[in-house]
PDB file of C-alpha atoms in Angstrom:
ATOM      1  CA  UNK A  24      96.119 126.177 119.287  1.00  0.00           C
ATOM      2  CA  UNK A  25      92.337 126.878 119.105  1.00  0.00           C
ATOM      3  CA  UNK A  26      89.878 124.079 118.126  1.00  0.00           C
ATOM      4  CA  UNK A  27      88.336 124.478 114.366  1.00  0.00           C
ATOM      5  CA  UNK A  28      84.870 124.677 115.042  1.00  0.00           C
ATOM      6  CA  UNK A  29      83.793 122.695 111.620  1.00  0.00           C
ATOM      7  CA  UNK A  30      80.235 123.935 109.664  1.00  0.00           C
ATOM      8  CA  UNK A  31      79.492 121.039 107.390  1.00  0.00           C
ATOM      9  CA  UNK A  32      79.383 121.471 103.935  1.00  0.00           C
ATOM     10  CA  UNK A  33      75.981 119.300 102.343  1.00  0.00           C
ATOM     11  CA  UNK A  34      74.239 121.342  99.964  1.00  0.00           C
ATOM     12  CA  UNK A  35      74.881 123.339  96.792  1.00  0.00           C
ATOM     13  CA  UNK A  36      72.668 126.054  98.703  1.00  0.00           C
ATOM     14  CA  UNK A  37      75.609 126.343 101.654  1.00  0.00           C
ATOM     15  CA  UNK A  38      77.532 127.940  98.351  1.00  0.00           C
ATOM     16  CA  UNK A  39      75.716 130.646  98.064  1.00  0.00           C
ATOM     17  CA  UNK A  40      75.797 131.080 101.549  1.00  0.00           C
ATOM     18  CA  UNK A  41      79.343 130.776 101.695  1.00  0.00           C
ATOM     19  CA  UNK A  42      79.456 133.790  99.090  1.00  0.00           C
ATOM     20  CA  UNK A  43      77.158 136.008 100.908  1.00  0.00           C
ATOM     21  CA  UNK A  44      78.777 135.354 104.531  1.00  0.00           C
ATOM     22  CA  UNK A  45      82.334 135.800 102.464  1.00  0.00           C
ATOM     23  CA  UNK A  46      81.237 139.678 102.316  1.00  0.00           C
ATOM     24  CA  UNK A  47      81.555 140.197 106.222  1.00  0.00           C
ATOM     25  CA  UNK A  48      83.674 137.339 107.531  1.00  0.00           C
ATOM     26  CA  UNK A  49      85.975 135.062 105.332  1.00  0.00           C
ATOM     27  CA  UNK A  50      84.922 131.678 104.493  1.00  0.00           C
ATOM     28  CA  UNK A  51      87.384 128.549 104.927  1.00  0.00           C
ATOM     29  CA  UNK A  52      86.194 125.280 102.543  1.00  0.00           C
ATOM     30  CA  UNK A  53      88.514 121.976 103.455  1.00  0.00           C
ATOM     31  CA  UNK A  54      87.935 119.290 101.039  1.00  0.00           C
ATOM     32  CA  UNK A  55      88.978 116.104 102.450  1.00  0.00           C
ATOM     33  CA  UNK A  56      89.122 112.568 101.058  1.00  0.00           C
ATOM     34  CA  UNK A  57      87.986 110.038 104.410  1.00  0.00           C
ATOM     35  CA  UNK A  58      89.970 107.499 101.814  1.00  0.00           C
ATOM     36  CA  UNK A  59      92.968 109.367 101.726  1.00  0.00           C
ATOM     37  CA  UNK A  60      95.683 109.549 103.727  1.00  0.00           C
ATOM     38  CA  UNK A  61      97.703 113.022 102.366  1.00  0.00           C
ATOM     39  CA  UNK A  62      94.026 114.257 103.541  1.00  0.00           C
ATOM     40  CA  UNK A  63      94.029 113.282 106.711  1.00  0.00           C
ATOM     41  CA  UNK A  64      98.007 114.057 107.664  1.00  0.00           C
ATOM     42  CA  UNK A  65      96.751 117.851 105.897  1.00  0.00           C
ATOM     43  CA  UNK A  66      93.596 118.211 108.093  1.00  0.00           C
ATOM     44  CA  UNK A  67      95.650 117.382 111.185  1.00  0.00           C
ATOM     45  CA  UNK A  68      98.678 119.307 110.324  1.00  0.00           C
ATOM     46  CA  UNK A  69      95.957 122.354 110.194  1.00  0.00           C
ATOM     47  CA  UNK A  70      94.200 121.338 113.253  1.00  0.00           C
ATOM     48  CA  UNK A  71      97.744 121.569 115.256  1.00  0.00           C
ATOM     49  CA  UNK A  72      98.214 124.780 113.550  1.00  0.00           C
ATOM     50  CA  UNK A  73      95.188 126.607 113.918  1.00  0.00           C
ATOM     51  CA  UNK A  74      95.158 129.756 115.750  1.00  0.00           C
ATOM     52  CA  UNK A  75      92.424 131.821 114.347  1.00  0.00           C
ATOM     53  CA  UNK A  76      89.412 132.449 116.794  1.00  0.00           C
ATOM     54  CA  UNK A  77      85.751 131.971 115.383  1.00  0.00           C
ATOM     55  CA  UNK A  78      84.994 135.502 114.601  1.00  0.00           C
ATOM     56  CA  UNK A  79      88.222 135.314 112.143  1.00  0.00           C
ATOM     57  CA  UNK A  80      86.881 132.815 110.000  1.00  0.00           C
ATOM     58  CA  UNK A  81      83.652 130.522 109.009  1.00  0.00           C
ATOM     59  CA  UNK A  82      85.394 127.056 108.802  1.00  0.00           C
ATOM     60  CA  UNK A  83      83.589 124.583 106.436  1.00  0.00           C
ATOM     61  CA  UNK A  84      84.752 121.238 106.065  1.00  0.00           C
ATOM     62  CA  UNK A  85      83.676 119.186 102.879  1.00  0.00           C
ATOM     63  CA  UNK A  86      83.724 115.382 102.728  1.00  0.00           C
ATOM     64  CA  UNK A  87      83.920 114.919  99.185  1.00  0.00           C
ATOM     65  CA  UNK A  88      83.742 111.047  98.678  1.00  0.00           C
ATOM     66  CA  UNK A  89      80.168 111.775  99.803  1.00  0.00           C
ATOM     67  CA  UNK A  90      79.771 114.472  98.196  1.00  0.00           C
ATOM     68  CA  UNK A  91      81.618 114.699  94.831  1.00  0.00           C
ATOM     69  CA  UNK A  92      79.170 116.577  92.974  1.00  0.00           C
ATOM     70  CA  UNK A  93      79.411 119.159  95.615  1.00  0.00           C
ATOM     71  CA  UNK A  94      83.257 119.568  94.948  1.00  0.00           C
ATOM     72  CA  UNK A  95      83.114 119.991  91.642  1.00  0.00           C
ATOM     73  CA  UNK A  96      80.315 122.677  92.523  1.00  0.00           C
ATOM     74  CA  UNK A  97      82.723 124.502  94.671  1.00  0.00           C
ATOM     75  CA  UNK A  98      86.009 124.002  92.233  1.00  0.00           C
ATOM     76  CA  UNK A  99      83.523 125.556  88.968  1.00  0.00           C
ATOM     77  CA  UNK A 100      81.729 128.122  91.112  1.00  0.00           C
ATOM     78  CA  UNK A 101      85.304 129.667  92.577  1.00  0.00           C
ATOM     79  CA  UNK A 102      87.542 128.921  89.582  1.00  0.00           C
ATOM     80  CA  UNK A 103      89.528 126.462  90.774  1.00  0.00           C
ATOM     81  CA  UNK A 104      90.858 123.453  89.870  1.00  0.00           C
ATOM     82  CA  UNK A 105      89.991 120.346  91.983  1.00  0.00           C
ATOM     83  CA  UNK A 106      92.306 119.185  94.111  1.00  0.00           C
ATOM     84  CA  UNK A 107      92.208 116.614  97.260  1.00  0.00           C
ATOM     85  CA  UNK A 108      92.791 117.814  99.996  1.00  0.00           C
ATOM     86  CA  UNK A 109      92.183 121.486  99.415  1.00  0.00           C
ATOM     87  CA  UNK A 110      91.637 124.360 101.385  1.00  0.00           C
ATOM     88  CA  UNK A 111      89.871 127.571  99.705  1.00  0.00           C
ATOM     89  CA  UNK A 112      89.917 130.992 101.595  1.00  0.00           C
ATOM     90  CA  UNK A 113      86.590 132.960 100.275  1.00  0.00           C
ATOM     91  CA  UNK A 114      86.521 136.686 101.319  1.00  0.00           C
ATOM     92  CA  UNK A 115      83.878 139.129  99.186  1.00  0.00           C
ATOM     93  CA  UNK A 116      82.486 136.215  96.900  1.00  0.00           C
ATOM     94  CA  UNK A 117      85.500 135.008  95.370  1.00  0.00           C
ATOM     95  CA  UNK A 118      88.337 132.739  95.837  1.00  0.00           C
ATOM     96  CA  UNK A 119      92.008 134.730  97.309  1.00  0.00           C
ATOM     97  CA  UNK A 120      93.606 131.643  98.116  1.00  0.00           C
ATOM     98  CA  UNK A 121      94.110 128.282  97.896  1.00  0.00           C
ATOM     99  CA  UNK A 122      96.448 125.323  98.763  1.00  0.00           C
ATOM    100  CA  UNK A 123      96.213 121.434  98.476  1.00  0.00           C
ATOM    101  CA  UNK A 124      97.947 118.344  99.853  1.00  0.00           C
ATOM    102  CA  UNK A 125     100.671 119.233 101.899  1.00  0.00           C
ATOM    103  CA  UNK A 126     100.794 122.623 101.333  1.00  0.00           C
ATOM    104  CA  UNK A 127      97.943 123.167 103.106  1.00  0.00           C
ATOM    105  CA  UNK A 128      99.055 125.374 106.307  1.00  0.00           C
ATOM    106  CA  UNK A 129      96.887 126.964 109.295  1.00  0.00           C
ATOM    107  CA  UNK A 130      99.988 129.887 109.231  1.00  0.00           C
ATOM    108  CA  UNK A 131      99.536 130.886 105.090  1.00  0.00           C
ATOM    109  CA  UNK A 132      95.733 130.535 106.102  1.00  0.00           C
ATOM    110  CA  UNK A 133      96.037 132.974 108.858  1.00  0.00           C
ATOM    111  CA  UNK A 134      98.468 135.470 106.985  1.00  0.00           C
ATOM    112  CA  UNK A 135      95.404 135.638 104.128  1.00  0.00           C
ATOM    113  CA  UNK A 136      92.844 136.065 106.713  1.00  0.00           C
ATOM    114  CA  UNK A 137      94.868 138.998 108.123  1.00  0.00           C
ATOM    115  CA  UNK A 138      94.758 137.719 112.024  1.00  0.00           C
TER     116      UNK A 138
END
């Protein structure tokens, strides 16, 4: 098991980051509800999972009861329905996977990554 080494997702600019770093390394967004509890069994299920080292995959974890507008940014920018919790795998700009609630696993995650 190898420690996700969160990025914080803040700003509708870390999008377009997220797109551009997406063409060299995938990108990883976690939406997670702090009021939640599905969220938080989901993000620890994944922690216990996780084997993928940091070079596999830029990790970015999204708190979206503060930052709502921001989800709904990522859900219409990728194509994708909100969900909470959610994971999104970007590679090359545009959304290949994604899983919510207890679907949600570190293996699929890794199998899409290709580690």
């Amino acid at each position: 098991m190898s420690k996700i080494n969160w990025l914080q997702l803040q700003s509708r600019s870390q999008i377009e980051e997220i797109i551009e770093h997406s063409k060299s390394v995938p990108c990883l967004i976690f939406k997670h509800s702090t009021r939640c509890s599905i969220s938080s069994l989901a993000q620890n299920r994944l922690s216990k999972g996780w084997s993928l080292a940091d070079n596999d995959v830029l990790p970015y974890h999204l708190d979206l009861i503060a930052h709502r507008d921001l989800s709904n940014a990522v859900a219409e920018q990728f194509g994708v329905r909100h969900e909470s919790p959610q994971v999104l795998l970007i590679k090359d700009g545009r959304c290949v996977y994604d899983a919510s609630h207890l679907g949600i696993s570190a293996t699929d995650i890794a199998s899409q990554v290709g580690a």
